[in-house]
Coordinates of C-alpha atoms in Angstrom, one line a residue:
S1 CA 25.5 -3.3 -8.3
V2 CA 22.4 -4.1 -6.6
C3 CA 19.4 -2.1 -7.1
Y4 CA 16.7 -1.8 -4.4
M5 CA 13.5 -0.1 -5.3
E6 CA 10.6 0.8 -3.0
L7 CA 7.1 2.2 -4.7
I8 CA 5.2 4.7 -2.3
I9 CA 1.9 4.2 -3.3
K10 CA -0.8 6.8 -1.6
T11 CA -3.7 4.9 0.0
T12 CA -5.8 7.8 0.5
A13 CA -5.9 11.5 0.8
A14 CA -7.4 11.5 4.2
C15 CA -6.1 12.2 7.3
N16 CA -8.0 11.5 10.2
M17 CA -6.2 13.8 11.9
A18 CA -5.9 17.9 12.5
C19 CA -2.6 18.8 12.9
K20 CA -1.4 22.7 12.0
F21 CA 0.9 21.4 9.5
C22 CA 0.0 18.9 7.5
A23 CA -2.1 19.9 4.0
A24 CA -4.1 16.7 4.3
A25 CA -5.3 17.2 8.1
G26 CA -9.2 16.3 8.1
I27 CA -9.2 15.6 4.4
K28 CA -12.5 13.1 3.4
T29 CA -12.4 10.8 0.9
I30 CA -14.2 7.8 -0.9
E31 CA -13.3 4.6 0.9
Q32 CA -11.2 2.7 -1.5
K33 CA -12.0 -1.9 -1.5
S34 CA -9.2 -3.0 -3.8
V35 CA -6.1 -2.5 -5.9
D36 CA -7.1 0.0 -8.7
P37 CA -5.5 -2.2 -11.6
R38 CA -3.2 0.7 -12.7
I39 CA -1.7 -0.5 -9.8
I40 CA -1.5 -3.5 -9.8
E41 CA 0.6 -3.1 -13.1
I42 CA 2.7 -0.7 -12.3
I43 CA 4.0 -3.2 -9.8
K44 CA 4.2 -5.8 -11.6
T45 CA 5.8 -3.9 -14.6
I46 CA 8.3 -2.1 -12.3
K47 CA 8.6 -5.3 -9.8
P48 CA 10.2 -3.1 -6.5
N49 CA 11.2 -5.2 -3.5
G50 CA 9.2 -3.0 -1.3
I51 CA 6.0 -0.5 -1.6
I52 CA 5.8 2.4 1.1
L53 CA 1.8 2.9 1.9
T54 CA 1.1 6.5 2.6
G55 CA -1.8 9.0 2.8
G56 CA -2.9 11.2 4.5
D57 CA -2.8 8.3 6.9
S58 CA -2.9 4.7 5.4
L59 CA -4.9 3.4 7.8
C60 CA -8.0 6.1 6.4
C61 CA -8.1 3.4 3.8
S62 CA -10.1 0.0 3.9
P63 CA -8.2 -3.0 5.9
E64 CA -10.1 -4.6 2.2
W65 CA -7.5 -2.5 0.3
Y66 CA -4.2 -3.3 1.8
Y67 CA -5.8 -7.9 2.0
D68 CA -6.2 -7.2 -1.5
L69 CA -2.3 -6.4 -2.0
F70 CA -0.8 -9.2 -0.3
K71 CA -3.3 -11.4 -2.2
L72 CA -1.4 -9.9 -4.9
F73 CA 1.6 -9.5 -4.0
P74 CA 1.9 -12.0 -1.1
D75 CA 6.2 -11.7 -1.2
I76 CA 6.8 -7.9 -0.9
Q77 CA 7.9 -5.5 1.5
V78 CA 4.9 -3.5 2.4
D79 CA 6.0 0.0 5.4
F80 CA 2.8 1.7 6.8
V81 CA 3.4 5.6 7.2
T82 CA 0.2 6.0 9.6
N83 CA -0.7 8.6 12.4
L84 CA -2.1 4.9 14.3
K85 CA -5.2 6.5 15.3
D86 CA -7.4 4.0 14.0
F87 CA -5.2 1.0 15.4
Y88 CA -5.7 2.9 18.2
L89 CA -9.4 3.6 18.1
N90 CA -10.2 -0.2 16.5
P91 CA -6.6 -1.9 17.1
E92 CA -9.2 -5.5 16.2
K93 CA -8.9 -3.9 11.9
W94 CA -5.1 -4.3 11.8
T95 CA -3.6 -6.5 14.7
D96 CA -3.7 -9.2 11.4
I97 CA -1.9 -7.0 8.7
F98 CA 0.6 -5.3 11.2
R99 CA 2.0 -8.7 12.2
R100 CA 2.5 -9.9 9.0
K101 CA 6.1 -10.8 8.9
N102 CA 6.7 -8.4 5.4
V103 CA 5.3 -5.4 7.0
R104 CA 6.5 -2.5 8.8
V105 CA 4.8 0.3 10.2
C106 CA 6.3 3.7 11.1
T107 CA 4.1 6.7 12.7
S108 CA 4.8 9.7 13.6
F109 CA 4.9 11.7 17.3
N110 CA 5.6 15.2 17.9
Y111 CA 6.2 17.8 20.2
G112 CA 4.7 21.3 20.6
I113 CA 1.4 22.2 19.8
T114 CA 0.6 21.8 15.7
R115 CA -0.1 18.1 15.6
K116 CA -3.9 17.1 17.0
W117 CA -5.5 13.7 17.2
N118 CA -8.6 16.6 16.6
K119 CA -9.3 20.2 16.5
D120 CA -9.7 20.6 19.8
T121 CA -6.8 18.1 21.5
V122 CA -3.4 18.1 21.6
Y123 CA -1.6 15.0 20.7
D124 CA 1.2 14.9 23.4
E125 CA 3.5 12.4 25.0
S126 CA 1.7 11.0 26.7
M127 CA -1.4 9.9 24.5
F128 CA 1.4 9.0 22.5
K129 CA 3.1 6.4 24.6
R130 CA -0.4 4.9 25.3
V131 CA -1.3 4.4 21.5
M132 CA 3.1 2.9 21.4
D133 CA 2.1 0.9 24.4
L134 CA -1.1 -0.6 22.2
F135 CA 0.9 -1.4 19.6
G136 CA 3.1 -3.4 21.6
N137 CA 1.3 -5.2 23.6
K138 CA -0.7 -6.3 20.1
I139 CA 1.5 -6.5 17.4
G140 CA 5.0 -6.9 19.7
W141 CA 7.1 -4.7 19.2
L142 CA 7.8 -0.7 18.3
P143 CA 7.4 1.3 15.2
M144 CA 10.0 4.3 14.4
F145 CA 8.6 7.3 14.9
I146 CA 9.0 10.6 12.6
S147 CA 8.8 14.0 14.5
V148 CA 7.8 16.9 13.0
I149 CA 10.5 20.1 14.0
D150 CA 9.9 23.2 12.6
Y151 CA 10.4 26.9 14.9
D152 CA 7.5 26.1 17.5
N153 CA 9.4 22.1 18.7
E154 CA 12.5 22.9 17.4
W155 CA 13.1 23.2 21.7
S156 CA 12.9 19.2 21.4
V157 CA 14.7 17.8 19.4
E158 CA 17.5 16.2 22.1
K159 CA 13.9 15.6 23.9
T160 CA 12.9 13.4 20.8
I161 CA 15.4 11.8 20.8
E162 CA 15.6 10.5 24.6
L163 CA 11.7 9.7 24.1
A164 CA 12.9 6.7 21.9
K165 CA 15.6 5.6 23.2
N166 CA 13.2 5.3 26.5
L167 CA 10.5 3.8 23.9
G168 CA 13.5 1.3 22.5
T169 CA 12.5 2.5 19.4
Q170 CA 14.3 5.0 17.0
C171 CA 13.2 8.6 15.4
R172 CA 13.8 10.0 12.3
L173 CA 13.4 14.6 12.9
N174 CA 11.7 16.2 9.0
N175 CA 11.8 19.7 9.0
A176 CA 8.6 21.2 8.2
M177 CA 8.0 23.3 5.0
K178 CA 4.9 24.3 3.9
L179 CA 2.9 22.9 1.4
G180 CA -0.8 23.2 0.2
R181 CA -3.7 24.9 2.3
Q182 CA -1.6 24.5 5.8
G183 CA -0.8 27.9 8.2
L184 CA 2.6 27.5 9.0

């Protein structure tokens, strides 16, 4: 039997959005510029087939951290889980990283009023499409996305699937779970 192992690394607890359902919304942390030696040792020891980079939001971590990881492990599959806000605001920081052959990206979007670009702005479908259009134009493909479904937006399940089809990508529907300081 073949075993496929992925290592999930939370590169930061910080997030640059203000989503009402997320415990990481608005958290600030000290930005790391290189991979912690303990993480390097873990990767060398367990030899995962892939690494999933998450947070908070993985783009709240410096690009230098990721270049350090690629230098140490150039052939390993790397999956970013990100809202893509920093990519949208600073595409030049991330274009080279996201064009790498061993990099995949998963982003997020859901209908309703709980996903917030900032404390005053709902991250709506038109904003999401602009982010995805920029990603497609700069990177050449579209990431899949996760949609958090809760009582406020359960009506949107079919609409979310249609959005993914219309964009030419895939979506995954996740239920919201109350954790930490979030106010569900």
